[in-house]
Coordinates of C-alpha atoms in Angstrom, one line a residue:
S1 CA 6.2 -23.8 8.8
P2 CA 9.4 -23.9 10.8
P3 CA 9.9 -21.2 13.5
L4 CA 11.9 -18.1 12.4
S5 CA 15.1 -17.3 14.2
P6 CA 15.1 -13.7 15.7
E7 CA 17.6 -12.7 13.0
A8 CA 15.4 -14.1 10.2
A9 CA 12.3 -12.4 11.6
A10 CA 14.2 -9.1 11.7
G11 CA 15.2 -9.6 8.0
V12 CA 11.6 -10.3 7.0
F13 CA 10.5 -7.3 8.9
Q14 CA 13.0 -5.0 7.2
D15 CA 12.0 -6.3 3.8
A16 CA 8.3 -5.8 4.6
V17 CA 9.0 -2.2 5.6
I18 CA 11.1 -1.3 2.6
S19 CA 9.5 -3.3 -0.2
T20 CA 5.9 -3.4 0.9
C21 CA 4.8 -0.8 3.4
I22 CA 6.7 2.3 2.1
P23 CA 5.5 1.8 -1.5
A24 CA 1.9 1.1 -0.3
A25 CA 1.8 4.3 1.8
A26 CA 3.6 6.4 -0.9
G27 CA 1.3 5.2 -3.7
G28 CA -1.7 6.1 -1.6
A29 CA -3.8 3.1 -2.8
G30 CA -2.4 0.6 -0.3
L31 CA -1.0 -2.9 -0.7
Q32 CA -3.8 -3.9 -3.0
A33 CA -2.4 -1.5 -5.7
L34 CA 1.2 -2.8 -5.6
P35 CA 2.7 -5.0 -8.3
A36 CA 1.8 -8.8 -8.2
A37 CA 5.3 -9.7 -7.2
V38 CA 5.1 -7.6 -4.0
K39 CA 1.5 -8.6 -3.3
A40 CA 2.6 -12.3 -3.4
K41 CA 4.7 -11.6 -0.3
V42 CA 1.5 -11.0 1.8
Q43 CA -1.8 -12.6 2.5
A44 CA -4.9 -10.9 3.7
S45 CA -5.9 -12.0 7.2
S46 CA -9.4 -11.8 8.8
D47 CA -8.3 -13.7 12.0
A48 CA -9.9 -11.9 14.9
N49 CA -7.0 -12.8 17.3
T50 CA -4.5 -11.4 14.9
R51 CA -6.5 -8.2 14.5
Q52 CA -6.8 -7.8 18.2
Q53 CA -3.1 -8.5 18.8
L54 CA -2.2 -5.8 16.3
G55 CA -4.7 -3.3 17.6
A56 CA -6.2 -3.1 14.2
A57 CA -9.2 -0.7 13.8
A58 CA -12.3 -1.7 11.9
D59 CA -11.2 0.4 8.9
E60 CA -7.8 -1.3 8.6
T61 CA -6.7 -4.2 6.5
V62 CA -4.5 -6.8 8.1
W63 CA -1.9 -8.8 6.2
D64 CA 0.3 -11.7 7.1
V65 CA 3.8 -11.5 5.6
V66 CA 4.0 -15.0 4.1
S67 CA 7.7 -15.6 4.8
G68 CA 7.1 -14.5 8.5
K69 CA 3.6 -15.9 9.0
G70 CA 2.5 -15.3 12.6
V71 CA 5.6 -13.3 13.4
V72 CA 5.6 -10.4 10.9
M73 CA 2.3 -8.7 10.2
I74 CA 1.0 -5.5 8.5
R75 CA -2.0 -3.4 9.2
E76 CA -2.9 -0.5 6.8
K77 CA -5.4 2.1 5.8
A78 CA -5.1 5.0 3.3
G79 CA -1.8 6.8 3.8
R80 CA -0.6 4.7 6.7
C81 CA 1.0 1.2 6.9
V82 CA 2.3 -0.4 10.1
V83 CA 4.6 -3.5 10.1
S84 CA 5.0 -5.4 13.4
V85 CA 7.5 -8.2 14.3
Y86 CA 7.7 -10.3 17.4
G87 CA 11.0 -11.7 18.8
P88 CA 14.1 -10.0 17.4
P89 CA 16.4 -7.8 19.5
V90 CA 14.8 -4.3 19.5
V91 CA 17.8 -2.0 19.3
T92 CA 19.7 -4.0 16.6
T93 CA 16.5 -4.4 14.5
I94 CA 15.7 -0.7 14.6
L95 CA 19.3 0.4 13.9
N96 CA 19.5 -2.1 10.9
V97 CA 16.2 -0.9 9.4
A98 CA 17.2 2.8 10.0
Q99 CA 20.5 2.1 8.3
G100 CA 18.8 0.4 5.3
L101 CA 16.4 3.4 4.9
S102 CA 19.1 6.1 5.2
G103 CA 21.3 4.5 2.6
P104 CA 20.2 4.3 -1.1
A105 CA 16.5 4.6 0.0
G106 CA 17.3 8.3 0.8
F107 CA 15.6 8.7 4.2
E108 CA 17.0 11.1 6.7
K109 CA 17.2 10.3 10.4
L110 CA 15.4 12.8 12.5
V111 CA 16.5 13.6 16.0
S112 CA 13.6 13.0 18.4
A113 CA 13.0 12.0 22.0
P114 CA 12.9 8.3 22.5
P115 CA 9.5 6.8 23.2
P116 CA 8.7 6.6 26.9
N117 CA 8.8 2.8 27.1
G118 CA 11.4 1.5 24.7
F119 CA 13.7 2.5 21.8
G120 CA 12.8 4.4 18.6
Q121 CA 14.0 6.2 15.5
S122 CA 12.2 8.4 13.1
L123 CA 13.2 9.0 9.4
M124 CA 11.8 11.1 6.7
K125 CA 12.1 11.8 3.0
I126 CA 10.3 13.8 0.4
E127 CA 9.5 12.0 -2.9
N128 CA 7.2 12.9 -5.7
G129 CA 5.6 15.7 -3.8
K130 CA 4.9 13.5 -0.7
R131 CA 6.5 13.5 2.7
L132 CA 7.2 9.9 3.8
M133 CA 7.7 9.3 7.5
V134 CA 8.9 6.1 9.1
Q135 CA 8.7 5.8 12.8
L136 CA 10.4 2.8 14.3
N137 CA 9.6 1.8 17.9
G138 CA 10.3 -1.2 20.0
S139 CA 10.1 -2.7 23.5
E140 CA 11.8 -5.6 25.1
P141 CA 9.9 -7.9 27.6
G142 CA 9.7 -6.5 31.1
M143 CA 9.8 -2.8 30.0
P144 CA 7.1 -0.6 31.6
G145 CA 3.8 -0.8 29.7
H146 CA 5.1 -3.8 27.6
R147 CA 2.8 -6.8 28.2
S148 CA 4.1 -9.2 25.6
R149 CA 6.6 -11.9 26.7
F150 CA 8.4 -11.3 23.3
S151 CA 10.1 -8.2 22.1
V152 CA 8.0 -6.2 19.7
V153 CA 9.2 -3.8 17.0
T154 CA 6.8 -1.7 14.8
A155 CA 7.5 0.5 11.8
T156 CA 4.7 3.0 11.1
V157 CA 4.9 4.5 7.6
F158 CA 2.9 7.7 6.9
A159 CA 2.5 9.6 3.6
S160 CA 1.3 13.2 3.4
P161 CA 1.5 16.0 0.9
A162 CA 4.9 17.8 1.2
G163 CA 4.6 21.4 1.8

C-alpha cells in the first residue's frame, strides 16, 4: 500500500476515534460487537512487534485500521479503546480531533494540565447513562521521554457509569 501523508494519517486517526473507538467503548462489548460496516474498517492483528510497539497488555485486542495499515492502530479491552497514529503534526491533529468531538458529537473540552512530555486535550460527555472520556495526547520527536523518530498521537477512550 502507498505510504500515507501525515494529513491522510491524521484523517484516518480521527475517523478511527469517532466511528470505531468511541462506539466500541460506549457499547461496552468492544469492536467485535460493532456493525459489520464499522468492523470492515479494522483487521485483528496478532503481530508481536505491533503489540510491543503499542504497549498492548496480554488482555488487550490489537487491530490494524485497514486504511492506515501500519500507521493507525487500535488496542482495546472492555470499557477502554486506544487509537495511535504515527507521523502527523501533534498539535494540529489533537486540535482537529477535539474540534470534531466538541461539535455535533457533543463532547465538552475539559481544562486540564498538559501532559509532562507533549500536548494533550481531554473531552467528556454523558450518553445513555455512561460517562465517555477521550484523552488525546501527543509528542513530537526529540521531546523528553519520546523515543520514536516519528510524532505519536494517541486517543484513549474510556466508558464508565455516569453518576
